[in-house]
Amino acid sequence: MTAAVDTRALARQIREARGVGHKRDIDAVVRRLGLGSRHAAVPVGDDCAAIPDGDGHLLLAIEGFLDSFVADDPYFAGYCGIMVNLSDVAAMGGRPLAVVDALWSPDGAAADPVLAGLSDAAALYGVPVVGGHTNTRAAAGNLAVAVLGRAGPRLLTSFDAAPGDDLVAAIDLRGRFRDPHPYWDASTGAPGARLRGDLALLPGLAEDGLAHAAKDISMAGIVGTALMLLECSGVGGVIDLDAIPRPDHVPLPRWVNAFPSFGYLVSVRPDRTAAVVARFAARGIAAAQIGRLDGSRVARVRDRTGDEAVVWDFAADALTGCGRERAEAVP
């Protein structure tokens, strides 16, 4: 059970978090590029672009990394280049095929730990690096990594959560923070077979029809990621703070802003919640229903006393601008 928290202060902390601020930048980019998301297999704003292909979908995603992260922890930046992209593919019910990277560094020595992280993660997760771009004569270090994956006809999306759904959080707690950063690392040092099997849980949920909507927990944190899921689906909901899976020694205010190496939110019909939670639990991953979705378009958090605080009112203010209403309005 969580210690007593100031629910309104915590809601304000989530709104003002750096990771949530970065998500707000998406709105201007979507508008400037004129992304007509209604005509895509999945509207713009999901974890991957989904491209119909035969009896399934190709999945395409890319991640870029802050130059400060690459400078401070180059090995883990390279490792994350693989890990977070594969998480995006899994979040949409897919399996990865291959990755490419674009790397800039001042010289070969500076590039080496980034490449080591890329190489180690590719081997552990069993996904090949098949090409990319390299510049070892740049003024500063930067990294971007893209992934190609495949999913069947049933996708997990950010646009198919519905009022009445349970919101399930599944997080691998067998890790540690890479202090002083908010990165919860449950991946480096873990057996590759376990990592690959854990990722396969998500496409299994899609293929078996147990869920239709999901999102991997990003730098926006647990509640911040829920905000994006709710906005895309045009719904609201309440999150019970006490129900969020959390390591015993980590304070809730830090945990809600954490970026876990394995963390997903899944929107599930109530009659399927127990089955979904059991699949994660069978692999040693903490999973629980943390809330319920509704039609309010207002995201709230609630403490164990029942006290609620509004985190975001989507009718009043967009977050990413990728909500269902915009997608349906594009001619």
GROMACS .gro file of C-alpha atoms in nm:
model
  331
    1MET     CA    1   0.000   0.000   0.000
    2THR     CA    2   0.128   0.347  -0.087
    3ALA     CA    3   0.219   0.597   0.179
    4ALA     CA    4  -0.009   0.900   0.202
    5VAL     CA    5   0.034   1.132  -0.096
    6ASP     CA    6  -0.094   1.475  -0.187
    7THR     CA    7  -0.305   1.365  -0.482
    8ARG     CA    8  -0.337   1.712  -0.634
    9ALA     CA    9   0.034   1.780  -0.602
   10LEU     CA   10   0.109   1.447  -0.767
   11ALA     CA   11  -0.133   1.525  -1.053
   12ARG     CA   12   0.046   1.857  -1.101
   13GLN     CA   13   0.386   1.682  -1.095
   14ILE     CA   14   0.271   1.448  -1.372
   15ARG     CA   15   0.138   1.735  -1.587
   16GLU     CA   16   0.462   1.930  -1.549
   17ALA     CA   17   0.703   1.637  -1.595
   18ARG     CA   18   0.971   1.668  -1.860
   19GLY     CA   19   0.860   1.350  -2.036
   20VAL     CA   20   0.503   1.476  -2.067
   21GLY     CA   21   0.635   1.810  -2.193
   22HIS     CA   22   0.819   1.633  -2.473
   23LYS     CA   23   0.494   1.462  -2.576
   24ARG     CA   24   0.328   1.801  -2.609
   25ASP     CA   25   0.577   1.881  -2.884
   26ILE     CA   26   0.409   1.619  -3.105
   27ASP     CA   27   0.101   1.836  -3.164
   28ALA     CA   28   0.286   2.109  -3.355
   29VAL     CA   29   0.471   1.854  -3.569
   30VAL     CA   30   0.150   1.669  -3.661
   31ARG     CA   31  -0.011   1.998  -3.762
   32ARG     CA   32   0.289   2.123  -3.960
   33LEU     CA   33   0.324   1.801  -4.158
   34GLY     CA   34  -0.048   1.783  -4.224
   35LEU     CA   35  -0.062   1.419  -4.127
   36GLY     CA   36  -0.397   1.294  -4.252
   37SER     CA   37  -0.419   1.013  -4.005
   38ARG     CA   38  -0.771   0.899  -4.085
   39HIS     CA   39  -0.655   0.717  -4.398
   40ALA     CA   40  -0.379   0.519  -4.228
   41ALA     CA   41  -0.430   0.162  -4.106
   42VAL     CA   42  -0.374   0.311  -3.762
   43PRO     CA   43  -0.400   0.690  -3.715
   44VAL     CA   44  -0.082   0.887  -3.660
   45GLY     CA   45   0.014   0.893  -3.293
   46ASP     CA   46   0.054   0.524  -3.221
   47ASP     CA   47   0.373   0.344  -3.121
   48CYS     CA   48   0.439   0.235  -3.481
   49ALA     CA   49   0.309   0.312  -3.826
   50ALA     CA   50   0.101   0.013  -3.935
   51ILE     CA   51   0.108  -0.061  -4.307
   52PRO     CA   52  -0.135  -0.324  -4.444
   53ASP     CA   53   0.062  -0.606  -4.605
   54GLY     CA   54  -0.100  -0.927  -4.720
   55ASP     CA   55  -0.296  -1.081  -4.435
   56GLY     CA   56  -0.125  -0.866  -4.171
   57HIS     CA   57   0.068  -0.544  -4.118
   58LEU     CA   58   0.422  -0.419  -4.144
   59LEU     CA   59   0.517  -0.207  -3.843
   60LEU     CA   60   0.766   0.078  -3.869
   61ALA     CA   61   0.896   0.288  -3.581
   62ILE     CA   62   1.191   0.508  -3.495
   63GLU     CA   63   1.344   0.643  -3.175
   64GLY     CA   64   1.584   0.934  -3.139
   65PHE     CA   65   1.785   0.995  -2.822
   66LEU     CA   66   1.873   1.315  -2.642
   67ASP     CA   67   2.237   1.408  -2.693
   68SER     CA   68   2.276   1.440  -2.314
   69PHE     CA   69   2.167   1.077  -2.268
   70VAL     CA   70   2.410   0.957  -2.536
   71ALA     CA   71   2.691   1.152  -2.368
   72ASP     CA   72   2.610   1.042  -2.010
   73ASP     CA   73   2.544   0.671  -2.072
   74PRO     CA   74   2.654   0.578  -2.425
   75TYR     CA   75   2.637   0.202  -2.376
   76PHE     CA   76   2.282   0.211  -2.241
   77ALA     CA   77   2.181   0.458  -2.512
   78GLY     CA   78   2.290   0.206  -2.774
   79TYR     CA   79   2.120  -0.074  -2.584
   80CYS     CA   80   1.799   0.128  -2.561
   81GLY     CA   81   1.813   0.187  -2.935
   82ILE     CA   82   1.718  -0.178  -2.973
   83MET     CA   83   1.513  -0.227  -2.657
   84VAL     CA   84   1.268   0.062  -2.686
   85ASN     CA   85   1.202   0.004  -3.055
   86LEU     CA   86   1.119  -0.361  -2.991
   87SER     CA   87   0.888  -0.246  -2.713
   88ASP     CA   88   0.702  -0.025  -2.962
   89VAL     CA   89   0.653  -0.320  -3.197
   90ALA     CA   90   0.533  -0.545  -2.915
   91ALA     CA   91   0.293  -0.275  -2.792
   92MET     CA   92   0.110  -0.302  -3.124
   93GLY     CA   93   0.094  -0.681  -3.114
   94GLY     CA   94   0.387  -0.737  -3.348
   95ARG     CA   95   0.720  -0.912  -3.365
   96PRO     CA   96   1.042  -0.741  -3.481
   97LEU     CA   97   1.222  -0.826  -3.805
   98ALA     CA   98   1.526  -0.597  -3.817
   99VAL     CA   99   1.667  -0.260  -3.714
  100VAL     CA  100   1.883   0.011  -3.868
  101ASP     CA  101   2.069   0.286  -3.685
  102ALA     CA  102   2.202   0.635  -3.753
  103LEU     CA  103   2.500   0.728  -3.536
  104TRP     CA  104   2.698   1.049  -3.510
  105SER     CA  105   3.009   1.079  -3.292
  106PRO     CA  106   3.328   1.288  -3.274
  107ASP     CA  107   3.547   0.984  -3.340
  108GLY     CA  108   3.556   0.606  -3.341
  109ALA     CA  109   3.643   0.582  -2.972
  110ALA     CA  110   3.331   0.776  -2.875
  111ALA     CA  111   3.119   0.561  -3.103
  112ASP     CA  112   3.243   0.230  -2.962
  113PRO     CA  113   3.032   0.208  -2.641
  114VAL     CA  114   2.718   0.303  -2.834
  115LEU     CA  115   2.791   0.031  -3.088
  116ALA     CA  116   2.862  -0.216  -2.807
  117GLY     CA  117   2.520  -0.146  -2.657
  118LEU     CA  118   2.351  -0.189  -2.996
  119SER     CA  119   2.536  -0.513  -3.059
  120ASP     CA  120   2.467  -0.665  -2.716
  121ALA     CA  121   2.096  -0.583  -2.723
  122ALA     CA  122   2.057  -0.711  -3.078
  123ALA     CA  123   2.211  -1.043  -2.974
  124LEU     CA  124   2.003  -1.074  -2.656
  125TYR     CA  125   1.674  -0.992  -2.828
  126GLY     CA  126   1.760  -1.191  -3.140
  127VAL     CA  127   1.700  -0.907  -3.386
  128PRO     CA  128   1.963  -0.820  -3.649
  129VAL     CA  129   2.103  -0.476  -3.722
  130VAL     CA  130   2.093  -0.474  -4.103
  131GLY     CA  131   2.235  -0.132  -4.190
  132GLY     CA  132   2.214   0.239  -4.124
  133HIS     CA  133   2.426   0.553  -4.132
  134THR     CA  134   2.750   0.635  -3.950
  135ASN     CA  135   2.940   0.961  -3.908
  136THR     CA  136   3.239   0.954  -3.672
  137ARG     CA  137   3.352   1.307  -3.758
  138ALA     CA  138   3.056   1.494  -3.608
  139ALA     CA  139   3.066   1.778  -3.356
  140ALA     CA  140   2.857   1.584  -3.101
  141GLY     CA  141   2.718   1.237  -3.036
  142ASN     CA  142   2.365   1.155  -3.148
  143LEU     CA  143   2.172   0.835  -3.211
  144ALA     CA  144   1.852   0.732  -3.384
  145VAL     CA  145   1.735   0.374  -3.440
  146ALA     CA  146   1.445   0.244  -3.652
  147VAL     CA  147   1.274  -0.094  -3.649
  148LEU     CA  148   1.070  -0.297  -3.895
  149GLY     CA  149   0.827  -0.551  -3.757
  150ARG     CA  150   0.526  -0.756  -3.854
  151ALA     CA  151   0.187  -0.812  -3.694
  152GLY     CA  152  -0.112  -1.017  -3.793
  153PRO     CA  153  -0.456  -0.882  -3.881
  154ARG     CA  154  -0.532  -0.810  -3.514
  155LEU     CA  155  -0.341  -0.508  -3.386
  156LEU     CA  156  -0.309  -0.354  -3.044
  157THR     CA  157  -0.349   0.021  -3.093
  158SER     CA  158  -0.378   0.342  -2.891
  159PHE     CA  159  -0.710   0.418  -3.059
  160ASP     CA  160  -0.927   0.123  -2.954
  161ALA     CA  161  -0.965   0.162  -2.578
  162ALA     CA  162  -1.332   0.192  -2.484
  163PRO     CA  163  -1.545   0.315  -2.194
  164GLY     CA  164  -1.593   0.033  -1.947
  165ASP     CA  165  -1.251  -0.121  -2.016
  166ASP     CA  166  -1.017  -0.208  -1.733
  167LEU     CA  167  -0.673  -0.048  -1.753
  168VAL     CA  168  -0.405  -0.308  -1.676
  169ALA     CA  169  -0.042  -0.218  -1.604
  170ALA     CA  170   0.228  -0.483  -1.653
  171ILE     CA  171   0.581  -0.393  -1.538
  172ASP     CA  172   0.893  -0.601  -1.482
  173LEU     CA  173   1.000  -0.503  -1.131
  174ARG     CA  174   1.315  -0.719  -1.139
  175GLY     CA  175   1.541  -0.423  -1.204
  176ARG     CA  176   1.706  -0.112  -1.072
  177PHE     CA  177   1.728   0.259  -1.148
  178ARG     CA  178   2.025   0.379  -1.350
  179ASP     CA  179   2.073   0.671  -1.111
  180PRO     CA  180   2.035   0.960  -1.130
  181HIS     CA  181   1.814   0.901  -1.433
  182PRO     CA  182   1.449   0.781  -1.427
  183TYR     CA  183   1.536   0.466  -1.627
  184TRP     CA  184   1.424   0.143  -1.456
  185ASP     CA  185   1.651  -0.121  -1.609
  186ALA     CA  186   1.517  -0.477  -1.591
  187SER     CA  187   1.684  -0.578  -1.918
  188THR     CA  188   2.064  -0.556  -1.909
  189GLY     CA  189   2.199  -0.872  -1.750
  190ALA     CA  190   1.874  -1.065  -1.798
  191PRO     CA  191   1.876  -1.388  -2.004
  192GLY     CA  192   1.798  -1.331  -2.369
  193ALA     CA  193   1.546  -1.616  -2.379
  194ARG     CA  194   1.350  -1.450  -2.098
  195LEU     CA  195   1.354  -1.110  -2.267
  196ARG     CA  196   1.232  -1.256  -2.595
  197GLY     CA  197   0.961  -1.459  -2.426
  198ASP     CA  198   0.837  -1.159  -2.230
  199LEU     CA  199   0.803  -0.947  -2.544
  200ALA     CA  200   0.606  -1.227  -2.710
  201LEU     CA  201   0.332  -1.184  -2.450
  202LEU     CA  202   0.193  -0.878  -2.627
  203PRO     CA  203   0.145  -1.027  -2.975
  204GLY     CA  204  -0.003  -1.327  -2.797
  205LEU     CA  205  -0.271  -1.105  -2.643
  206ALA     CA  206  -0.353  -0.960  -2.985
  207GLU     CA  207  -0.357  -1.291  -3.168
  208ASP     CA  208  -0.580  -1.453  -2.906
  209GLY     CA  209  -0.824  -1.161  -2.905
  210LEU     CA  210  -0.771  -1.082  -2.537
  211ALA     CA  211  -0.703  -0.711  -2.598
  212HIS     CA  212  -0.732  -0.452  -2.873
  213ALA     CA  213  -0.557  -0.150  -2.721
  214ALA     CA  214  -0.217  -0.111  -2.556
  215LYS     CA  215   0.078   0.124  -2.519
  216ASP     CA  216   0.429   0.079  -2.390
  217ILE     CA  217   0.520   0.297  -2.095
  218SER     CA  218   0.746   0.571  -2.226
  219MET     CA  219   0.947   0.861  -2.084
  220ALA     CA  220   0.612   1.019  -1.999
  221GLY     CA  221   0.584   0.765  -1.716
  222ILE     CA  222   0.296   0.539  -1.620
  223VAL     CA  223   0.024   0.802  -1.587
  224GLY     CA  224   0.167   1.017  -1.866
  225THR     CA  225   0.152   0.721  -2.101
  226ALA     CA  226  -0.207   0.655  -1.991
  227LEU     CA  227  -0.285   1.014  -2.090
  228MET     CA  228  -0.171   0.944  -2.447
  229LEU     CA  229  -0.374   0.623  -2.464
  230LEU     CA  230  -0.687   0.799  -2.337
  231GLU     CA  231  -0.642   1.096  -2.569
  232CYS     CA  232  -0.597   0.879  -2.877
  233SER     CA  233  -0.908   0.674  -2.794
  234GLY     CA  234  -1.120   0.975  -2.701
  235VAL     CA  235  -1.195   0.845  -2.351
  236GLY     CA  236  -1.131   0.936  -1.990
  237GLY     CA  237  -1.076   0.734  -1.679
  238VAL     CA  238  -0.945   0.708  -1.326
  239ILE     CA  239  -0.618   0.547  -1.214
  240ASP     CA  240  -0.591   0.403  -0.863
  241LEU     CA  241  -0.244   0.502  -0.746
  242ASP     CA  242  -0.233   0.229  -0.483
  243ALA     CA  243  -0.288  -0.039  -0.749
  244ILE     CA  244   0.012   0.049  -0.968
  245PRO     CA  245   0.273  -0.232  -0.954
  246ARG     CA  246   0.577  -0.079  -0.782
  247PRO     CA  247   0.897  -0.193  -0.612
  248ASP     CA  248   0.863  -0.174  -0.234
  249HIS     CA  249   1.156   0.062  -0.189
  250VAL     CA  250   1.064   0.318  -0.458
  251PRO     CA  251   0.850   0.619  -0.355
  252LEU     CA  252   0.535   0.669  -0.562
  253PRO     CA  253   0.624   1.025  -0.681
  254ARG     CA  254   0.944   0.888  -0.836
  255TRP     CA  255   0.781   0.574  -0.974
  256VAL     CA  256   0.502   0.747  -1.165
  257ASN     CA  257   0.768   0.928  -1.372
  258ALA     CA  258   0.987   0.620  -1.425
  259PHE     CA  259   1.064   0.474  -1.768
  260PRO     CA  260   1.065   0.094  -1.726
  261SER     CA  261   1.251  -0.128  -1.971
  262PHE     CA  262   0.946  -0.357  -1.976
  263GLY     CA  263   0.622  -0.174  -1.902
  264TYR     CA  264   0.285  -0.175  -2.078
  265LEU     CA  265  -0.065  -0.044  -2.033
  266VAL     CA  266  -0.336  -0.267  -2.178
  267SER     CA  267  -0.703  -0.175  -2.216
  268VAL     CA  268  -0.907  -0.488  -2.150
  269ARG     CA  269  -1.273  -0.582  -2.134
  270PRO     CA  270  -1.346  -0.671  -1.769
  271ASP     CA  271  -1.430  -1.034  -1.848
  272ARG     CA  272  -1.079  -1.080  -1.989
  273THR     CA  273  -0.879  -0.895  -1.723
  274ALA     CA  274  -0.802  -1.200  -1.510
  275ALA     CA  275  -0.669  -1.392  -1.812
  276VAL     CA  276  -0.447  -1.102  -1.921
  277VAL     CA  277  -0.305  -1.050  -1.571
  278ALA     CA  278  -0.239  -1.425  -1.539
  279ARG     CA  279  -0.033  -1.435  -1.859
  280PHE     CA  280   0.206  -1.170  -1.729
  281ALA     CA  281   0.218  -1.321  -1.381
  282ALA     CA  282   0.313  -1.661  -1.527
  283ARG     CA  283   0.636  -1.501  -1.652
  284GLY     CA  284   0.716  -1.323  -1.326
  285ILE     CA  285   0.593  -0.983  -1.443
  286ALA     CA  286   0.387  -0.775  -1.200
  287ALA     CA  287   0.046  -0.696  -1.348
  288ALA     CA  288  -0.272  -0.548  -1.205
  289GLN     CA  289  -0.586  -0.361  -1.294
  290ILE     CA  290  -0.503  -0.001  -1.206
  291GLY     CA  291  -0.816   0.175  -1.324
  292ARG     CA  292  -1.132   0.188  -1.532
  293LEU     CA  293  -1.200   0.387  -1.849
  294ASP     CA  294  -1.510   0.598  -1.909
  295GLY     CA  295  -1.653   0.843  -2.160
  296SER     CA  296  -1.563   1.161  -1.971
  297ARG     CA  297  -1.245   1.252  -2.165
  298VAL     CA  298  -1.099   1.353  -1.827
  299ALA     CA  299  -0.803   1.164  -1.680
  300ARG     CA  300  -0.792   1.144  -1.299
  301VAL     CA  301  -0.582   0.981  -1.031
  302ARG     CA  302  -0.726   0.850  -0.705
  303ASP     CA  303  -0.564   0.765  -0.374
  304ARG     CA  304  -0.666   0.488  -0.137
  305THR     CA  305  -0.907   0.717   0.050
  306GLY     CA  306  -1.102   0.784  -0.268
  307ASP     CA  307  -0.970   1.137  -0.313
  308GLU     CA  308  -0.942   1.221  -0.684
  309ALA     CA  309  -0.748   1.484  -0.876
  310VAL     CA  310  -0.771   1.575  -1.244
  311VAL     CA  311  -0.451   1.523  -1.440
  312TRP     CA  312  -0.581   1.622  -1.783
  313ASP     CA  313  -0.909   1.739  -1.939
  314PHE     CA  314  -0.882   1.658  -2.310
  315ALA     CA  315  -1.192   1.858  -2.396
  316ALA     CA  316  -1.012   2.169  -2.271
  317ASP     CA  317  -0.655   2.104  -2.389
  318ALA     CA  318  -0.483   1.860  -2.624
  319LEU     CA  319  -0.172   1.669  -2.516
  320THR     CA  320  -0.025   1.525  -2.836
  321GLY     CA  321  -0.306   1.637  -3.066
  322CYS     CA  322  -0.342   1.281  -3.192
  323GLY     CA  323  -0.688   1.215  -3.053
  324ARG     CA  324  -0.965   1.031  -3.233
  325GLU     CA  325  -1.153   1.356  -3.298
  326ARG     CA  326  -0.872   1.498  -3.511
  327ALA     CA  327  -0.831   1.174  -3.704
  328GLU     CA  328  -1.201   1.165  -3.787
  329ALA     CA  329  -1.203   1.531  -3.892
  330VAL     CA  330  -0.934   1.496  -4.160
  331PRO     CA  331  -1.101   1.509  -4.506
   0.00000   0.00000   0.00000
